[in-house]
Structures are given as C-alpha cells and as structure tokens.
mmCIF file of C-alpha atoms in Angstrom:
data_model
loop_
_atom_site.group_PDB
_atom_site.id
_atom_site.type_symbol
_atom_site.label_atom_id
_atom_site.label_comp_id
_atom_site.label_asym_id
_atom_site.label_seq_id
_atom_site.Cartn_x
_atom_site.Cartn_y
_atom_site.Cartn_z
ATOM 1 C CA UNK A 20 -5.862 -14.571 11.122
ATOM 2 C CA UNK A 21 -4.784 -17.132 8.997
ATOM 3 C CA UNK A 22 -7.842 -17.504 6.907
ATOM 4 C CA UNK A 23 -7.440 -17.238 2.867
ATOM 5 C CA UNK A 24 -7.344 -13.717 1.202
ATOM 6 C CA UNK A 25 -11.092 -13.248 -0.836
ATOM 7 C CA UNK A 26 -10.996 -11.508 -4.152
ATOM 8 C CA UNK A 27 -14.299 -10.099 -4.827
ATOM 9 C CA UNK A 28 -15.995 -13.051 -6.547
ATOM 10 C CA UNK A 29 -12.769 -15.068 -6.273
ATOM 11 C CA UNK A 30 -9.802 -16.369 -5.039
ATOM 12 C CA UNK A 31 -6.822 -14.705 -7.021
ATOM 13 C CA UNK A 32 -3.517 -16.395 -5.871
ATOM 14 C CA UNK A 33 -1.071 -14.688 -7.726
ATOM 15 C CA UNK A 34 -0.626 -10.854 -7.572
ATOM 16 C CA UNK A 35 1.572 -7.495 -7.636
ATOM 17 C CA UNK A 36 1.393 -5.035 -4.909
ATOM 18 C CA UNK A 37 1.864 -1.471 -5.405
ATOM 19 C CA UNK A 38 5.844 -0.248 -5.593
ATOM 20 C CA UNK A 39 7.806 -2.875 -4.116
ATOM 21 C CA UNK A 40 10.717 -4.719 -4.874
ATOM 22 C CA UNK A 41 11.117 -7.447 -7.641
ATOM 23 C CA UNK A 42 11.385 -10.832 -7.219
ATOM 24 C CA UNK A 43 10.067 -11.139 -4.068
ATOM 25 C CA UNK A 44 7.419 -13.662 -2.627
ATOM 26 C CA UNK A 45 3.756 -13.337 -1.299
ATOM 27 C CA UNK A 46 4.902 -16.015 1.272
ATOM 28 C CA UNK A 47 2.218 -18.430 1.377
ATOM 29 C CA UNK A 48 1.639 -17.608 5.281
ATOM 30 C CA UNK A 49 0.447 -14.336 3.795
ATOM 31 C CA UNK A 50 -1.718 -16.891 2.070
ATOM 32 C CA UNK A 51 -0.660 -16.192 -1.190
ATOM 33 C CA UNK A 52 2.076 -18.530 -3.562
ATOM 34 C CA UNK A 53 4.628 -16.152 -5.113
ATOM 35 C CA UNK A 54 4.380 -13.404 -7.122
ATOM 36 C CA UNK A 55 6.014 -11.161 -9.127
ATOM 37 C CA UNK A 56 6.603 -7.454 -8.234
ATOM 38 C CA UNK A 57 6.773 -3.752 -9.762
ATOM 39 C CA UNK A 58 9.673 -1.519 -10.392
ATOM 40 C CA UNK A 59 9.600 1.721 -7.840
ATOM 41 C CA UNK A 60 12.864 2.401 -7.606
ATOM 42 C CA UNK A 61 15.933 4.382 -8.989
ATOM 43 C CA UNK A 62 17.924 1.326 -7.944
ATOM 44 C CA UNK A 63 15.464 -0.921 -9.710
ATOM 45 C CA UNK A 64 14.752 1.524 -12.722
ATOM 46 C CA UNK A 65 18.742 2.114 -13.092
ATOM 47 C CA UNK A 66 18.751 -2.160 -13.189
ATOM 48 C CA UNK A 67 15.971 -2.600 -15.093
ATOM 49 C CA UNK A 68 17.968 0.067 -17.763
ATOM 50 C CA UNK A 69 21.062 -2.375 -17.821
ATOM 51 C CA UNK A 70 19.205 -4.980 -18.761
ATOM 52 C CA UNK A 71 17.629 -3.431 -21.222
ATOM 53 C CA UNK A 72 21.000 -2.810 -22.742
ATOM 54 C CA UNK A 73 22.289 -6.354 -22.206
ATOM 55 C CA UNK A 74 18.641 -7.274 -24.976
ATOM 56 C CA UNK A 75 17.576 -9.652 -21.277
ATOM 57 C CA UNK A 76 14.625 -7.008 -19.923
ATOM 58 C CA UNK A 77 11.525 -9.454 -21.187
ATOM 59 C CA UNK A 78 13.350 -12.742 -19.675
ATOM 60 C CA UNK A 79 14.553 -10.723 -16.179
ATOM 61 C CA UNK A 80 11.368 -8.927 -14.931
ATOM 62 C CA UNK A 81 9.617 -12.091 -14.535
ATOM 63 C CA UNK A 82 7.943 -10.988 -11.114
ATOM 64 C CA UNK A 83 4.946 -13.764 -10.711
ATOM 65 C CA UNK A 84 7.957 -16.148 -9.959
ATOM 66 C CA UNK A 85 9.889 -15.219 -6.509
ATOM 67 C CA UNK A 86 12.280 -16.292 -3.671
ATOM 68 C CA UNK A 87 11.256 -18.981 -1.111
ATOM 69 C CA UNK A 88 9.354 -17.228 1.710
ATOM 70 C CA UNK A 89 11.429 -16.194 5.173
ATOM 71 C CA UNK A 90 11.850 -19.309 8.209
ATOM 72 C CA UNK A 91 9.392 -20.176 10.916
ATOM 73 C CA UNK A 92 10.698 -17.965 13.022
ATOM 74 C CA UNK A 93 10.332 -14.884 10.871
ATOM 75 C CA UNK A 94 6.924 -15.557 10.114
ATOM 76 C CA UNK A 95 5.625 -16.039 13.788
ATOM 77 C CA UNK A 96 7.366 -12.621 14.686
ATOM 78 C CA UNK A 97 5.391 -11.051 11.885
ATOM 79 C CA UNK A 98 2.095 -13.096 13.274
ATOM 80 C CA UNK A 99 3.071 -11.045 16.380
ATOM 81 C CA UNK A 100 3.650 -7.814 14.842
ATOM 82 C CA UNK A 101 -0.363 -8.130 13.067
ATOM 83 C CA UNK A 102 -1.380 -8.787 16.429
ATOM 84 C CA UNK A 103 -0.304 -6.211 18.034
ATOM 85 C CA UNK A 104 -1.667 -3.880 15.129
ATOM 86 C CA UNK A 105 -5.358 -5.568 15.591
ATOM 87 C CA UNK A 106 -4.864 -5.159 19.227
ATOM 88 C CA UNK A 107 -4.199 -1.253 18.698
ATOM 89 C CA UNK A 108 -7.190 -1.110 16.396
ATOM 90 C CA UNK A 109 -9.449 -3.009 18.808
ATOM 91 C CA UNK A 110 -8.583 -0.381 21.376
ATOM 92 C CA UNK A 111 -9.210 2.549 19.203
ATOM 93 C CA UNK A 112 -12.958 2.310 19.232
ATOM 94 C CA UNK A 113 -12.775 2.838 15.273
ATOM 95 C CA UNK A 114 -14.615 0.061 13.140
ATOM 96 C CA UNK A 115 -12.332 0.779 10.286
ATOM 97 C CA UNK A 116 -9.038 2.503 9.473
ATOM 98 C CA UNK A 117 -6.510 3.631 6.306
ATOM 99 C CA UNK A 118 -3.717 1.541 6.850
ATOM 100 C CA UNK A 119 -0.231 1.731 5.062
ATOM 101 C CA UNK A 120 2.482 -0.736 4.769
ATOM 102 C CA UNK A 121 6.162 0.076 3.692
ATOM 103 C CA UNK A 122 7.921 -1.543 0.811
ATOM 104 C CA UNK A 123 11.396 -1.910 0.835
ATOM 105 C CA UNK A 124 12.953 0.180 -1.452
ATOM 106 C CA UNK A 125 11.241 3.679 -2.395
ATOM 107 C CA UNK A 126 13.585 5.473 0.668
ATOM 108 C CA UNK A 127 15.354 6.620 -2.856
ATOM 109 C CA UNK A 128 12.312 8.495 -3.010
ATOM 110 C CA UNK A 129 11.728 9.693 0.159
ATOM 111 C CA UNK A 130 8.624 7.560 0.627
ATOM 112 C CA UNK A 131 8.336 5.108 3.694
ATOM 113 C CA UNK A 132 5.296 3.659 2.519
ATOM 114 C CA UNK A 133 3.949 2.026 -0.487
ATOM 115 C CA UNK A 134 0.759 0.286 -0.377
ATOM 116 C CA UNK A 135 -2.437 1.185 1.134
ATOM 117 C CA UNK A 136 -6.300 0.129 1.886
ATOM 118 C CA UNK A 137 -9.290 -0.052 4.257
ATOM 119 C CA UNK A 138 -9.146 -2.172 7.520
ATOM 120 C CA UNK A 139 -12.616 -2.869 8.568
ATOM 121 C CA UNK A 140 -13.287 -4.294 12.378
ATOM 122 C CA UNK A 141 -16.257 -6.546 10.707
ATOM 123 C CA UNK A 142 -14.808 -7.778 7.868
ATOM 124 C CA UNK A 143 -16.338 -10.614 6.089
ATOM 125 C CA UNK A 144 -13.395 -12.480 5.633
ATOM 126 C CA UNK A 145 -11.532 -11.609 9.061
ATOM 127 C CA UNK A 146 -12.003 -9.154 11.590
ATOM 128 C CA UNK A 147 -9.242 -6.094 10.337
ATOM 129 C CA UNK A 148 -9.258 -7.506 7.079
ATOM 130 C CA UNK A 149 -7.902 -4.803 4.634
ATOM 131 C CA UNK A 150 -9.713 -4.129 1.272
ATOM 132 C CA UNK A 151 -6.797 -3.080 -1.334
ATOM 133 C CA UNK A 152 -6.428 -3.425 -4.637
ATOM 134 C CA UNK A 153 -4.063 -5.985 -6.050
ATOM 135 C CA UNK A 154 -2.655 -7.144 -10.255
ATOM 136 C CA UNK A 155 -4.414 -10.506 -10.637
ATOM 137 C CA UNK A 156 -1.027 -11.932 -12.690
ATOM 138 C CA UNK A 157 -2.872 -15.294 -13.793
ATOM 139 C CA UNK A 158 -5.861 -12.720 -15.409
ATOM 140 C CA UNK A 159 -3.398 -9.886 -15.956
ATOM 141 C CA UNK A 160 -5.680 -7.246 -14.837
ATOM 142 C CA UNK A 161 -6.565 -5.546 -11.381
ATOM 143 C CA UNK A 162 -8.510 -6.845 -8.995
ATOM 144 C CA UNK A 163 -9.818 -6.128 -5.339
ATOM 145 C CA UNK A 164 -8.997 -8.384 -2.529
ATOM 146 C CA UNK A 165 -9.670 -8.683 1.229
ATOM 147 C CA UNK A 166 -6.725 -9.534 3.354
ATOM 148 C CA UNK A 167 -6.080 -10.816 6.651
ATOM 149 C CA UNK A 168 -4.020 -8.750 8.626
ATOM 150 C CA UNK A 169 -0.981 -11.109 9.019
ATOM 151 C CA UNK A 170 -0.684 -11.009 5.158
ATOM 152 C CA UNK A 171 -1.054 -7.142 5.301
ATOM 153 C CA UNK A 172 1.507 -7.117 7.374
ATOM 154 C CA UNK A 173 3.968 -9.589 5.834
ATOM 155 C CA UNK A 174 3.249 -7.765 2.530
ATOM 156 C CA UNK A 175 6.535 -5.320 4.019
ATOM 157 C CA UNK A 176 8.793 -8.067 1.967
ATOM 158 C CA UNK A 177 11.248 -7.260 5.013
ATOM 159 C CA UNK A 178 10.850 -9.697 8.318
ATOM 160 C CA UNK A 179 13.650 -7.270 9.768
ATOM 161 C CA UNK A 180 12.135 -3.958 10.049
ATOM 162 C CA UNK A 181 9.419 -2.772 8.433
ATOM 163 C CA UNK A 182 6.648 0.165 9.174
ATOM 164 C CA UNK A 183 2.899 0.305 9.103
ATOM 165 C CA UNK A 184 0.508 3.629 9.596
ATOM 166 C CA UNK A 185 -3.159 3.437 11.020
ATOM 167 C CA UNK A 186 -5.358 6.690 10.321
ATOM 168 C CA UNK A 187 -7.946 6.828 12.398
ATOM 169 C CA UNK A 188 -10.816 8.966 11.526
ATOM 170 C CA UNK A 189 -14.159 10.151 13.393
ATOM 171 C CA UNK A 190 -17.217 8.642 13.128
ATOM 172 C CA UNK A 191 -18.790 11.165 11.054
ATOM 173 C CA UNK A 192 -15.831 11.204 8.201
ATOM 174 C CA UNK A 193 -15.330 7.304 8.522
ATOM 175 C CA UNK A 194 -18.657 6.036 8.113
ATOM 176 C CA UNK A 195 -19.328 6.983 4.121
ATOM 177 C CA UNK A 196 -15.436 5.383 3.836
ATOM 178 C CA UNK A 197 -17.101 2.464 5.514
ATOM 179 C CA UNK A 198 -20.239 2.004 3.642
ATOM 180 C CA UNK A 199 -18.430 2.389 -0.027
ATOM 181 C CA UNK A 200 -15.953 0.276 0.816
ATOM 182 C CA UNK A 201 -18.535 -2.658 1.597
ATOM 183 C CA UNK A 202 -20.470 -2.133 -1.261
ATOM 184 C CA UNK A 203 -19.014 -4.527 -3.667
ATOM 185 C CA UNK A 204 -20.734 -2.564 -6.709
ATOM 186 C CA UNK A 205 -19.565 0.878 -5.905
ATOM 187 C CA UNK A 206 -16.288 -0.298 -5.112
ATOM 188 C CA UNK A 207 -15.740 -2.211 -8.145
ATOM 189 C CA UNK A 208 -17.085 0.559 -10.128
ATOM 190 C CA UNK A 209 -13.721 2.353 -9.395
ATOM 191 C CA UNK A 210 -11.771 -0.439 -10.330
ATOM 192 C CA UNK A 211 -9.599 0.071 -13.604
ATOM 193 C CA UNK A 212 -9.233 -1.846 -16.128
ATOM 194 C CA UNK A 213 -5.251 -1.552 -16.397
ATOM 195 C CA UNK A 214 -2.927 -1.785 -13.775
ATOM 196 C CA UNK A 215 0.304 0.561 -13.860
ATOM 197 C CA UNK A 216 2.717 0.967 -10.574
ATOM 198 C CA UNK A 217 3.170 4.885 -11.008
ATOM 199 C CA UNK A 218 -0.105 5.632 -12.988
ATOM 200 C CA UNK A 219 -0.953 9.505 -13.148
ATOM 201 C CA UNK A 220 -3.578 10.619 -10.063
ATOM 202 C CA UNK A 221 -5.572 12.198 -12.642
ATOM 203 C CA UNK A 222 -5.647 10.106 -15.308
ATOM 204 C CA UNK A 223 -8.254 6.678 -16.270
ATOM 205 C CA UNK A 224 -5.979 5.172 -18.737
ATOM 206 C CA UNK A 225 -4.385 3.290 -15.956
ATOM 207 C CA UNK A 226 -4.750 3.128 -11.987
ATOM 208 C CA UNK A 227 -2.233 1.654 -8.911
ATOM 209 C CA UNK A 228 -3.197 0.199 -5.977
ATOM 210 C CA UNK A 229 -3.205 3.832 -4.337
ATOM 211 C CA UNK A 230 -5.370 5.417 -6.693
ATOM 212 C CA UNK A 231 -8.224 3.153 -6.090
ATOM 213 C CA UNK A 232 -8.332 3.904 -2.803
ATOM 214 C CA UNK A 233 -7.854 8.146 -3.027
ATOM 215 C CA UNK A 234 -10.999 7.532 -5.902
ATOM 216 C CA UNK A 235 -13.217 5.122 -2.924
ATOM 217 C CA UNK A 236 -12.106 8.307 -0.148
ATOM 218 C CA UNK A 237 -13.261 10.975 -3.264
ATOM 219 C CA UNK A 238 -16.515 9.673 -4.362
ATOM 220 C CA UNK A 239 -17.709 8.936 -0.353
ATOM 221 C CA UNK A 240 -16.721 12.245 1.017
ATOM 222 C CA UNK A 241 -17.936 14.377 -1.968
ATOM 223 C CA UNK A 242 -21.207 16.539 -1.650
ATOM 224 C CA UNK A 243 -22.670 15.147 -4.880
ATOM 225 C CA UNK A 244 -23.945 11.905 -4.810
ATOM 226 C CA UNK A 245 -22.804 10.198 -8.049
ATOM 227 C CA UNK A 246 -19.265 11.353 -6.936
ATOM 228 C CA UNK A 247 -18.586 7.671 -6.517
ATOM 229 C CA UNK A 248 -20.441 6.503 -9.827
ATOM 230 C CA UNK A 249 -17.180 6.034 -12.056
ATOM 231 C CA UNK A 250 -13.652 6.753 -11.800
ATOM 232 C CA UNK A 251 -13.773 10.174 -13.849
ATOM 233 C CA UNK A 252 -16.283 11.632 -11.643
ATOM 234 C CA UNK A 253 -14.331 10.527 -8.611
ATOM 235 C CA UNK A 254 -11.136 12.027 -10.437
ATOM 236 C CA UNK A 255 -13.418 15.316 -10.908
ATOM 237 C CA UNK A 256 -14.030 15.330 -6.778
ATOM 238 C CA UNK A 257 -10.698 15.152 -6.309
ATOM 239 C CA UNK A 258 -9.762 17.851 -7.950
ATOM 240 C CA UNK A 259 -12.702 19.962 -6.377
ATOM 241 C CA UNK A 260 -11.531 18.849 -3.260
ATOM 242 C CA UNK A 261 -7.461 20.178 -3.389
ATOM 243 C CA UNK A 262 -5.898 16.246 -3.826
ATOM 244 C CA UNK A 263 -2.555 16.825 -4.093
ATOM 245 C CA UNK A 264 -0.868 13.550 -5.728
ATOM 246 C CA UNK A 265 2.951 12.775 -4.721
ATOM 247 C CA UNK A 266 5.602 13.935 -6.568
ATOM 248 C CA UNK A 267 8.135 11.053 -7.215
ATOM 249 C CA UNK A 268 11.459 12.873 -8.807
ATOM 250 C CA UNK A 269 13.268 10.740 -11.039
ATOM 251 C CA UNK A 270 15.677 13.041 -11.227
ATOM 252 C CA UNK A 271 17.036 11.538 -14.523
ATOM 253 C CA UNK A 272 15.789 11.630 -18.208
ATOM 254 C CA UNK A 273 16.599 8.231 -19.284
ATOM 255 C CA UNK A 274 14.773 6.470 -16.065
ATOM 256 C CA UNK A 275 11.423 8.612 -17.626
ATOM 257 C CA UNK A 276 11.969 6.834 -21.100
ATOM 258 C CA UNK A 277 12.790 3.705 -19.219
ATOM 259 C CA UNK A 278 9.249 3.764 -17.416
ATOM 260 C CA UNK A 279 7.526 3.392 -21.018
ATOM 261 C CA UNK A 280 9.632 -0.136 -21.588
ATOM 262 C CA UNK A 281 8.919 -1.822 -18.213
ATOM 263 C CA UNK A 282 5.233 -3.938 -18.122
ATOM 264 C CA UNK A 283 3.350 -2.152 -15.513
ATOM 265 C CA UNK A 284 5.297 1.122 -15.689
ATOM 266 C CA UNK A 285 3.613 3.625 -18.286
ATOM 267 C CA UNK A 286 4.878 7.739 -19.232
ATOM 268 C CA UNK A 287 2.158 7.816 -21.647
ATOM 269 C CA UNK A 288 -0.808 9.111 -19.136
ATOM 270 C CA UNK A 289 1.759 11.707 -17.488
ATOM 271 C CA UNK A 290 1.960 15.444 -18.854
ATOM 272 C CA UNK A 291 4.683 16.416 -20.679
ATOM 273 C CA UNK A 292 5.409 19.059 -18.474
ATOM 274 C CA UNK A 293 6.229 16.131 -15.536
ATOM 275 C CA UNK A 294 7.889 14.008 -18.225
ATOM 276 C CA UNK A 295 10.440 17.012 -18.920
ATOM 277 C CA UNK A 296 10.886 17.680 -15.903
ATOM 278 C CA UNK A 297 11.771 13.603 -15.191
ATOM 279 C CA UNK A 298 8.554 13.426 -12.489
ATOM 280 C CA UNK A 299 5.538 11.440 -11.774
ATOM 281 C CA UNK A 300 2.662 12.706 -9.823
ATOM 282 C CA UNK A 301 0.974 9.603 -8.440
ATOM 283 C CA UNK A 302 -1.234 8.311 -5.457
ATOM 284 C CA UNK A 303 0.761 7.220 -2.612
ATOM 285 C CA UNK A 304 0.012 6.404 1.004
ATOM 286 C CA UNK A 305 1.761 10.029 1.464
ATOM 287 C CA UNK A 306 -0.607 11.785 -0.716
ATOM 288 C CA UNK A 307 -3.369 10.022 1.350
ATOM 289 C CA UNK A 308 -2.709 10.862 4.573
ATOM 290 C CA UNK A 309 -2.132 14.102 3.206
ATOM 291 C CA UNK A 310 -5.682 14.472 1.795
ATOM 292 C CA UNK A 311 -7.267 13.112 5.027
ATOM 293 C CA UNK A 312 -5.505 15.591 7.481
ATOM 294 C CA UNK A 313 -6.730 18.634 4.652
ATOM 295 C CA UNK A 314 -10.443 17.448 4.971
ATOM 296 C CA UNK A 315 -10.374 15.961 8.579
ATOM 297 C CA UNK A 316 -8.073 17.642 10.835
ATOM 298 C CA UNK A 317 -9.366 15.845 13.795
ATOM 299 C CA UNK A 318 -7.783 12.519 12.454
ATOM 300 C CA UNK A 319 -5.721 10.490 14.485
ATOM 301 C CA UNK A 320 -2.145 8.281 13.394
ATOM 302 C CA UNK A 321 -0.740 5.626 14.564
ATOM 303 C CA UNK A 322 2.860 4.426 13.093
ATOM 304 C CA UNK A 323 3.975 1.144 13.967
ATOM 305 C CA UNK A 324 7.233 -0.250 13.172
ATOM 306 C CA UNK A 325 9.380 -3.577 14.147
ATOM 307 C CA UNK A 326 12.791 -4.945 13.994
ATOM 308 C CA UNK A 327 13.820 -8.733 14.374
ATOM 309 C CA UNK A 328 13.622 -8.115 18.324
ATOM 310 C CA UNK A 329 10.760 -5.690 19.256
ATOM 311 C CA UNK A 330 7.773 -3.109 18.145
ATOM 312 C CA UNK A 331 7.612 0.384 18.361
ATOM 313 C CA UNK A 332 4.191 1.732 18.853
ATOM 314 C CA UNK A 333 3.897 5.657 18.115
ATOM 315 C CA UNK A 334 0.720 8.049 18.472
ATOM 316 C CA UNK A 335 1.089 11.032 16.148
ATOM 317 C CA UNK A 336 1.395 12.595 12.329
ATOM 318 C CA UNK A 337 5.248 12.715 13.500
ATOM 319 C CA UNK A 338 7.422 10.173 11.681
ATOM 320 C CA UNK A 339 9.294 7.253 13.827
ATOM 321 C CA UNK A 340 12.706 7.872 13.341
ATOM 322 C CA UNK A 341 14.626 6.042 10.465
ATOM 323 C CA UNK A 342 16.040 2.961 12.122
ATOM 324 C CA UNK A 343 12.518 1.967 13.911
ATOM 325 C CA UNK A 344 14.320 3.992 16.821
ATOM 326 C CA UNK A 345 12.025 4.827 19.760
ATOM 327 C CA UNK A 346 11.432 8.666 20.774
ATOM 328 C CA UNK A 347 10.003 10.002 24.048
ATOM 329 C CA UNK A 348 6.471 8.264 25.055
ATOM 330 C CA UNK A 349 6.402 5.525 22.187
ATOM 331 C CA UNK A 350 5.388 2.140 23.812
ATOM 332 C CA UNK A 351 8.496 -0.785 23.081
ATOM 333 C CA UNK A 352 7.339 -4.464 23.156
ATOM 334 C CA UNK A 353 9.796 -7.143 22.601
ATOM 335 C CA UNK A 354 8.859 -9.956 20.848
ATOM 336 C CA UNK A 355 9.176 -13.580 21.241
ATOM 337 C CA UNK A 356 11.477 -16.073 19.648
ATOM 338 C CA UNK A 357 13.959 -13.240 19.812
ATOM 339 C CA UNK A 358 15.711 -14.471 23.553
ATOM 340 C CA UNK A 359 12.886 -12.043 25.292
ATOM 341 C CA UNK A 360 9.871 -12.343 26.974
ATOM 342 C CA UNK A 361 6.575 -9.996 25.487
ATOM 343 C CA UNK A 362 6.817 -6.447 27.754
ATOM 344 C CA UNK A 363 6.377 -3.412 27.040
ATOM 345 C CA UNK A 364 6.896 0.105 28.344
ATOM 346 C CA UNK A 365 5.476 3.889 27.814
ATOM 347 C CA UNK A 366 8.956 5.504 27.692
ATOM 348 C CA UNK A 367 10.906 4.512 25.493
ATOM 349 C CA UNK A 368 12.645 2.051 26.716
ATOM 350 C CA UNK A 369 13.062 -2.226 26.834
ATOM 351 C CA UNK A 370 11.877 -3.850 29.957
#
C-alpha cells in the first residue's frame, strides 16, 4: 500500500486536508512531502486572532511548509493500523465504503472526525484506495485524489491515537455511490473551483473536502437523473432529500469576523442569521453519516481507533469511548514494535 497517491490527471504533491491542525506534515510515507493545513479550531481561530493583532497572520499561517514526519516506528504501527482497516473491509463483502478519519483538534467542537471519502475494493491506484478531495497548494485550487490506505490513515496527524469510521452500505444504495465515484467526468463535475475549510453546505461560492463528497452521495442517490450534472443541482437534491449540514458553534463573535481574514476560511457564503448567531453550517463526516442512516437505515459502521500499543475494532453507530477505551464485545489487537506480539480478543480485553 505504498504506491503514490493519483490526482485525477496528475500527481499533486502538496495539499490541505479538510479541518486539521496547522503546521503539520503529509509525511512522505503517506506519500506526500509536507503541507500546509486549515484552521478548525477555537484554539487555532483564538491563535490565529493573536496574530493577527501582533500585524504576523500572512507570515505565520504558512501551512504548505510543516514539521518533519513521526520515526520508523510510528509509521510501521500506522502501516499496521491501515491493515487492519483493509482487512475489516475485505471481510465485509462491500466493494466500497464512506470512510472518515479524525483530525486532531475539532474535540472543541464536538466533532471526532474531519475528513472523509470513498474507499473502493478495485481501485485503480490500490485496492481500498480512497477518492477525497484535497487543496492542490502548488495550483492553489481543489483537486481530487486517490489515496492509498496507509496515507488515509496517517492523514490522523496523531501516531498516538487516532479514530477512523467505515459505513458500510447495501448493495442496492452503494452501487450508484460506486459508479459516480469512478466516473472521472461526473465526479469532477462536482468539483469547485475554490477551496474553503468551513464552506456553507448550501452554497457554490466555495466547497471543503466534505461537501464534495455529500454533492457525489446527492446527485447518485437522487430520482432525477441530472441530479449529479453540476454542483447546484446536487445542492438542490440535497435539500429535497432532508441534508442536514453540521452546526459548528463558534460560540464567539470575533472568531466569526476572524474566519473572513484567514486564507481558506470564508463568512461571506454563510447567512447572516448563522453569522449572528457566531455558527457555521458545513459538511462534515457527522453530517454524512447522518444523511446515510436517514436514507439507508440498513447501513452498517464500523469505528476503528488505535493508541501507540493496540487497535480497537467496534461494530455499531455507537461511539468508542473518548480515550480509544474498549467497551463490551469490541475486538483489541496489540500491535507490534510496541513490546507485544499481534492478538486479539472479542471481549474487550488484551491477550
């Protein structure tokens, strides 16, 4: 799974993934060089509002320039962590899946995950590649781009702990996801032109890395067949269909003005009730999974989470408790290079 990432007519080695923290890398065993990385945070909005006072903000939120990436050791825990996710989505039967990754700091806004896309079993670049959309930073526009697993994984920015979620759907509600997602034409034809980490769910101007995807699941699942044509008709389906975007609370007037200073933060395709109100309504994996158990009920979850020492594997819409603590029937594998040997057990509990 080590094989390069594949824009969609190129290469793009540089880019910004939805919500996650700044100044870290794309580590180069997620086979990318570094990058430089949104704002998602009150933490990171309330830092980004100091600098703006100090006159630095243009010189400081320099994201497509980050840290070194994490040891060896880190990285082959991580390889082992993707593996175990490909093994769980070889067993399902499914030949793809909505995957999620977490970022590290949105808990201030009660979200756990920050970035999704489509895993498909046949992908043309590796099998459980994920199709997402990603900021090109050397074009300074969005792009799409299949991803190795590994990468997807390592994409967390945390080799410590870190969480991943696996809807599964049946065959009947996965197979238009499937076929849009493969066709390079429709897919790009949802692609917008400018790239903003918290744009509105129901707005063109701009478009995150979540939207593109809740505008691929719109257009394939709606009755009318141009639903997938362009991105205001896949908007328009959303609607129709009861999409209900997250609400991120900012809590905070100043952090709303704040959002129109930052590059790829925007207030200016929000409604002004939200803006009063110091809110966003955006696409997040959330919203997502959210959408998917209103139109498919039947769908299944899988949450996967690891620490520097082992994997929790847990079957269910129920969260994994904060902590990547196992509950009652969640399998626990340790991992390697952590002073244990790979086992794993149905209750809970280390062998």
């Amino acid at each position: 799974d080590r094989s390069p990432s594949r824009g969609l007519g190129d290469v793009y080695k540089r880019q910004i993934w939805c919500w996650t923290t700044p100044g870290t890398a794309n580590w180069p065993a997620a086979r990318s060089v570094p990058d430089r990385r949104t704002l998602g945070t009150h933490g990171a909005l309330a830092l980004g509002l100091a600098l703006i006072a100090r006159g630095s903000l243009g010189a400081s939120l320099d994201f497509c320039h980050g840290p070194s990436e994490p040891g060896a050791a880190a990285q082959d825990r991580l390889i082992q962590v993707a593996a175990l996710v490909k093994a769980e989505l070889d067993q399902s039967g499914a030949q793809m899946a909505l995957v999620s990754r977490s970022g590290l700091a949105l808990q201030r806004l009660d979200q756990r995950y920050s970035h999704a896309g489509v895993s498909l079993k046949t992908s043309d670049n590796a099998p459980w590649s994920v199709r997402q959309l990603y900021y090109a930073c050397d074009e300074q526009r969005p792009r799409l781009f299949d991803q190795g697993m590994s990468g997807f994984v390592m994409g967390a920015n945390d080799p410590d702990e870190g969480y991943l979620s696996i809807v599964l759907l049946p065959d009947a509600a996965a197979a238009p996801i499937e076929r849009a997602t493969r066709d390079d034409t429709k897919a790009l034809k949802l692609l917008g032109d400018t790239y903003s980490a918290n744009a509105y769910a129901f707005s063109t101007r701009y478009q995150n890395c979540n939207q593109w995807l809740a505008e691929l699941m719109a257009g394939a699942w709606a009755p009318a067949a141009d639903a997938g044509e362009n991105r205001t008709r896949a908007q328009l389906a959303l609607v129709q269909a009861g999409y209900t975007p997250t609400v991120l609370d900012v809590g905070w007037q100043p952090l709303v003005w704040l959002a129109g200073q930052i590059r790829w933060l925007h207030n200016d395709d929000h409604p002004a009730d939200d803006l009063a109100a110091a809110r966003f309504r955006v696409s997040m994996p959330a919203s997502i999974e959210g959408f998917v158990r209103q139109q498919v009920p039947e769908a299944r979850r899988i949450e996967v989470c690891y620490t520097s020492t082992q994997v929790v594997i847990h079957r269910g819409w129920t969260p994994i408790a904060t902590g990547c603590q196992p509950g009652p029937g969640d399998d626990v594998i340790a991992l390697t290079g952590a002073g244990r040997t790979m086992a794993a057990t149905t209750n809970g509990d280390l062998l």
